Amino acid sequence: MGTQDYEDIRYEVEGPAAVITINRPHRYNAFRGRTVEELIKAFRAAWADRQVQAVILTGEGDKAFCTGGDVKQRAETGDYGPTESGMFEIGYLHKLIRDIPKPVIAAVNGIAVGGGHVLHVLCDVTIASETARFGQAGPRVGSFDAGFGTAYLARVVGEKKAREIWFWCRQYDAAEAERMGLVNLVVPPGELLDTAKAWAAEVAEKSPTAIRFCKQSFNADTDHQAGLSNLAMSALDLFTASPESAEGAAAFAEKRKPDFNSKVNWH
């Protein structure tokens, strides 16, 4: 699949780095089904390309890295839109980011919330613009990620902070994200991509096989969370069909405060 075949992303190879850019700035780089499908194809292309030694994942523009699933699309159609496979394969994308035997660098250029926050957490390292903001939004819009997005996040920032991030849906600036270990480095906005490319060039000088074994060793400690992720995705499919979840999506689209309590079945 060449660059011209993508609609929702851009895929470019520059030296040893594959740069994957989510290109939906009109929706704050939120992903629909097609976006996820194209991201999967791009990561697989980077995996197969012997020239590529590292992958950089970023978002178009300066406002958003990724704001997760396209809630407006879900409110309009009840799903995340059509795909070639007929499936919404966000779980497979999560696994692919972990499994590709090359370092994945998140270059967070703006807001990284919801499913977009999960994507950056799953990347091997994160470099953030000073203007970046991080947080979760699932419980605010009738969604959740009870797999890697919660359990693995707790490994990154600790149990107490991970619970705060999910239960209160606050946003954190880049400096605070760096202090909690959520990002590796904070740079001025104009230096973000150049810094990510420099990191890619530096790791490209290392032994690819050694890097591959290191990444697989790091992943081995948390690979059991893939089972939790599969359960969570199945649960989310059921939850998104519920009145409670529908209320979250509708309230987001209508820019009003959701009334979850009247939709909850407490029995």
Coordinates of C-alpha atoms in Angstrom, one line a residue:
M1 CA 0.0 0.0 0.0
G2 CA 1.6 3.2 -1.1
T3 CA 1.2 6.6 0.5
Q4 CA -1.4 7.6 -2.1
D5 CA -3.6 4.7 -1.0
Y6 CA -4.1 6.0 2.5
E7 CA -7.0 8.3 3.3
D8 CA -6.9 8.8 7.1
I9 CA -3.1 8.6 7.7
R10 CA 0.2 9.4 6.0
Y11 CA 3.0 6.8 5.8
E12 CA 6.5 8.0 5.0
V13 CA 10.0 6.5 5.3
E14 CA 12.8 8.9 6.1
G15 CA 16.1 7.2 6.5
P16 CA 15.8 4.6 9.2
A17 CA 12.4 5.9 10.5
A18 CA 8.9 5.2 9.3
V19 CA 6.7 8.2 10.2
I20 CA 3.0 7.3 10.6
T21 CA 0.8 10.4 10.9
I22 CA -2.9 10.2 11.9
N23 CA -4.3 12.7 9.4
R24 CA -7.8 13.6 10.6
P25 CA -7.2 17.1 12.1
H26 CA -10.9 18.1 11.5
R27 CA -11.8 15.4 14.1
Y28 CA -8.8 16.1 16.3
N29 CA -7.2 13.0 14.8
A30 CA -9.8 10.7 16.3
F31 CA -9.8 7.3 14.7
R32 CA -12.7 5.5 12.9
G33 CA -12.6 2.0 11.6
R34 CA -10.8 2.9 8.4
T35 CA -8.1 4.8 10.4
V36 CA -7.4 1.8 12.5
E37 CA -7.2 -0.5 9.4
E38 CA -4.8 1.9 7.7
L39 CA -2.6 2.1 10.9
I40 CA -2.4 -1.7 10.9
K41 CA -1.3 -1.7 7.3
A42 CA 1.3 1.0 7.9
F43 CA 2.8 -0.8 11.0
R44 CA 2.9 -4.1 9.0
A45 CA 4.7 -2.3 6.2
A46 CA 7.2 -0.8 8.6
W47 CA 7.7 -4.3 10.1
A48 CA 8.5 -5.8 6.7
D49 CA 10.8 -2.9 5.5
R50 CA 14.4 -3.8 6.3
Q51 CA 15.4 -0.1 5.9
V52 CA 13.1 0.8 8.8
Q53 CA 14.7 0.5 12.3
A54 CA 12.2 2.5 14.3
V55 CA 8.6 3.8 13.9
I56 CA 7.4 7.3 14.8
L57 CA 3.7 7.7 15.5
T58 CA 2.3 11.2 15.5
G59 CA -0.8 13.3 14.6
E60 CA -1.4 16.0 12.0
G61 CA -1.3 19.6 13.1
D62 CA -0.5 21.1 16.4
K63 CA -3.8 20.5 18.3
A64 CA -4.1 16.8 18.7
F65 CA -2.0 13.6 18.7
C66 CA -5.1 11.5 18.8
T67 CA -8.4 11.8 20.8
G68 CA -9.3 8.1 20.5
G69 CA -12.4 6.7 18.9
D70 CA -14.5 9.0 16.8
V71 CA -17.4 9.6 19.2
K72 CA -19.2 11.8 16.7
Q73 CA -19.1 8.9 14.2
R74 CA -20.4 6.5 16.9
A75 CA -23.2 9.0 17.7
E76 CA -24.1 9.3 14.0
T77 CA -24.0 5.6 13.0
G78 CA -23.8 3.6 16.2
D79 CA -20.4 2.3 15.2
Y80 CA -17.0 3.4 13.9
G81 CA -17.8 3.2 10.2
P82 CA -17.1 0.6 7.5
T83 CA -13.9 -1.3 7.0
E84 CA -12.5 -3.7 4.4
S85 CA -12.5 -6.5 6.9
G86 CA -15.8 -5.7 8.4
M87 CA -14.2 -5.5 11.8
F88 CA -13.1 -2.7 14.1
E89 CA -9.6 -4.0 15.0
I90 CA -8.3 -1.6 17.6
G91 CA -7.3 -4.6 19.8
Y92 CA -5.1 -5.9 17.0
L93 CA -3.5 -2.5 16.5
H94 CA -2.6 -2.4 20.2
K95 CA -1.0 -5.9 19.9
L96 CA 0.8 -4.9 16.7
I97 CA 2.4 -1.8 18.4
R98 CA 3.8 -4.1 21.1
D99 CA 4.8 -6.9 18.8
I100 CA 6.6 -5.1 16.0
P101 CA 10.3 -5.9 16.7
K102 CA 11.3 -2.3 16.3
P103 CA 11.1 0.6 18.8
V104 CA 7.9 2.7 18.4
I105 CA 8.3 6.4 19.3
A106 CA 5.2 8.4 20.1
A107 CA 5.7 12.0 19.1
V108 CA 2.8 13.7 21.0
N109 CA 2.1 17.0 19.3
G110 CA -1.1 18.0 21.2
I111 CA -4.0 16.4 23.0
A112 CA -3.6 12.6 23.7
V113 CA -6.8 11.5 25.4
G114 CA -9.0 8.4 25.4
G115 CA -8.0 5.8 22.9
G116 CA -5.3 8.2 21.7
H117 CA -3.8 8.2 25.2
V118 CA -3.8 4.4 25.1
L119 CA -1.9 4.4 21.8
H120 CA 0.9 6.6 23.2
V121 CA 1.1 4.5 26.4
L122 CA 1.6 1.4 24.3
C123 CA 4.5 2.9 22.3
D124 CA 8.0 2.1 23.6
V125 CA 8.9 5.7 24.4
T126 CA 7.0 9.0 24.2
I127 CA 8.5 12.4 23.3
A128 CA 6.0 15.2 24.0
S129 CA 5.7 18.8 22.8
E130 CA 5.5 21.4 25.6
T131 CA 1.9 22.0 24.4
A132 CA 0.8 18.3 24.7
R133 CA -1.9 17.3 27.1
F134 CA -2.6 13.8 28.4
G135 CA -5.6 12.1 30.0
Q136 CA -8.5 9.7 29.8
A137 CA -12.1 10.4 28.7
G138 CA -13.8 7.0 28.5
P139 CA -16.0 7.3 31.6
R140 CA -17.0 10.8 30.6
V141 CA -18.3 9.7 27.1
G142 CA -19.6 6.2 27.9
S143 CA -16.5 4.1 27.1
F144 CA -13.6 2.4 28.7
D145 CA -10.4 0.4 28.1
A146 CA -10.2 -2.3 30.7
G147 CA -7.2 -4.0 29.0
F148 CA -3.8 -2.5 28.2
G149 CA -5.3 1.0 28.7
T150 CA -5.7 0.4 32.4
A151 CA -3.6 -2.5 33.5
Y152 CA -0.5 -1.6 31.5
L153 CA -0.9 2.1 32.4
A154 CA -0.7 1.1 36.0
R155 CA 2.7 -0.5 35.3
V156 CA 3.9 2.8 33.7
V157 CA 2.7 5.3 36.3
G158 CA 1.7 3.2 39.3
E159 CA -1.7 2.0 40.6
K160 CA -2.7 5.2 42.4
K161 CA -2.0 7.5 39.5
A162 CA -3.6 5.2 36.9
R163 CA -6.8 5.1 38.9
E164 CA -6.8 8.9 39.3
I165 CA -6.3 9.2 35.5
W166 CA -9.3 6.9 34.7
F167 CA -11.7 7.7 37.5
W168 CA -11.4 11.5 37.3
C169 CA -10.7 12.0 33.6
R170 CA -8.4 15.0 34.3
Q171 CA -5.9 16.3 31.8
Y172 CA -2.2 16.7 32.6
D173 CA 0.3 18.9 30.9
A174 CA 3.6 17.7 29.4
A175 CA 5.7 18.7 32.4
E176 CA 3.5 16.7 34.8
A177 CA 3.3 13.8 32.5
E178 CA 7.1 13.7 32.5
R179 CA 7.2 13.8 36.3
M180 CA 4.9 10.8 36.6
G181 CA 7.0 8.8 34.1
L182 CA 4.3 8.9 31.4
V183 CA 6.7 10.5 28.9
N184 CA 10.4 10.3 28.4
L185 CA 11.2 13.8 27.1
V186 CA 9.5 17.2 26.6
V187 CA 10.6 19.5 23.9
P188 CA 9.5 22.8 22.3
P189 CA 6.8 22.2 19.6
G190 CA 9.0 23.1 16.7
E191 CA 11.6 20.5 17.8
L192 CA 9.2 17.5 18.3
L193 CA 9.6 15.6 15.0
D194 CA 13.3 16.4 14.6
T195 CA 13.9 15.0 18.1
A196 CA 11.9 11.9 17.3
K197 CA 13.8 11.4 14.1
A198 CA 17.1 11.9 16.0
W199 CA 16.1 9.2 18.5
A200 CA 15.2 6.9 15.6
A201 CA 18.6 7.5 14.0
E202 CA 20.4 6.9 17.3
V203 CA 18.6 3.5 17.9
A204 CA 19.2 2.5 14.3
E205 CA 22.9 2.4 15.1
K206 CA 22.2 -0.4 17.6
S207 CA 21.9 -4.2 16.9
P208 CA 18.4 -4.8 15.5
T209 CA 18.4 -8.3 16.9
A210 CA 19.5 -7.2 20.4
I211 CA 16.7 -4.5 20.3
R212 CA 14.2 -7.1 19.2
F213 CA 15.1 -9.4 22.1
C214 CA 15.0 -6.5 24.6
K215 CA 11.5 -5.5 23.4
Q216 CA 10.2 -9.0 23.6
S217 CA 11.7 -9.4 27.0
F218 CA 10.0 -6.2 28.3
N219 CA 6.7 -7.3 26.8
A220 CA 6.9 -10.8 28.3
D221 CA 6.2 -9.4 31.7
T222 CA 2.8 -8.0 30.6
D223 CA 1.8 -10.1 27.7
H224 CA -0.9 -11.8 29.9
Q225 CA -2.7 -8.5 29.8
A226 CA -3.6 -9.3 26.1
G227 CA -6.2 -11.7 27.5
L228 CA -7.6 -9.0 29.7
S229 CA -7.7 -6.7 26.6
N230 CA -9.6 -9.3 24.6
L231 CA -12.2 -9.6 27.4
A232 CA -12.4 -5.8 27.7
M233 CA -13.0 -5.4 24.0
S234 CA -15.8 -7.9 24.1
A235 CA -17.3 -6.2 27.1
L236 CA -17.0 -2.8 25.3
D237 CA -18.9 -4.1 22.3
L238 CA -21.8 -5.0 24.7
F239 CA -21.5 -1.8 26.7
T240 CA -21.6 0.5 23.6
A241 CA -25.0 -0.9 22.7
S242 CA -26.4 0.0 26.2
P243 CA -28.4 3.2 26.9
E244 CA -25.8 4.3 29.3
S245 CA -23.0 4.3 26.7
A246 CA -25.3 5.8 24.1
E247 CA -26.1 8.7 26.5
G248 CA -22.3 9.4 26.7
A249 CA -21.9 9.6 22.9
A250 CA -25.0 11.6 22.4
A251 CA -24.1 14.1 25.1
F252 CA -20.6 14.5 23.6
A253 CA -22.0 15.2 20.1
E254 CA -24.6 17.6 21.5
K255 CA -22.0 19.3 23.8
R256 CA -24.0 18.9 27.0
K257 CA -23.5 17.2 30.3
P258 CA -24.5 13.5 30.2
D259 CA -27.1 12.0 32.5
F260 CA -25.6 8.6 33.1
N261 CA -27.4 7.9 36.3
S262 CA -30.9 7.6 34.8
K263 CA -29.5 5.0 32.3
V264 CA -27.8 2.7 34.7
N265 CA -29.2 -0.7 35.5
W266 CA -28.1 -1.1 39.1
H267 CA -29.6 -4.6 39.5

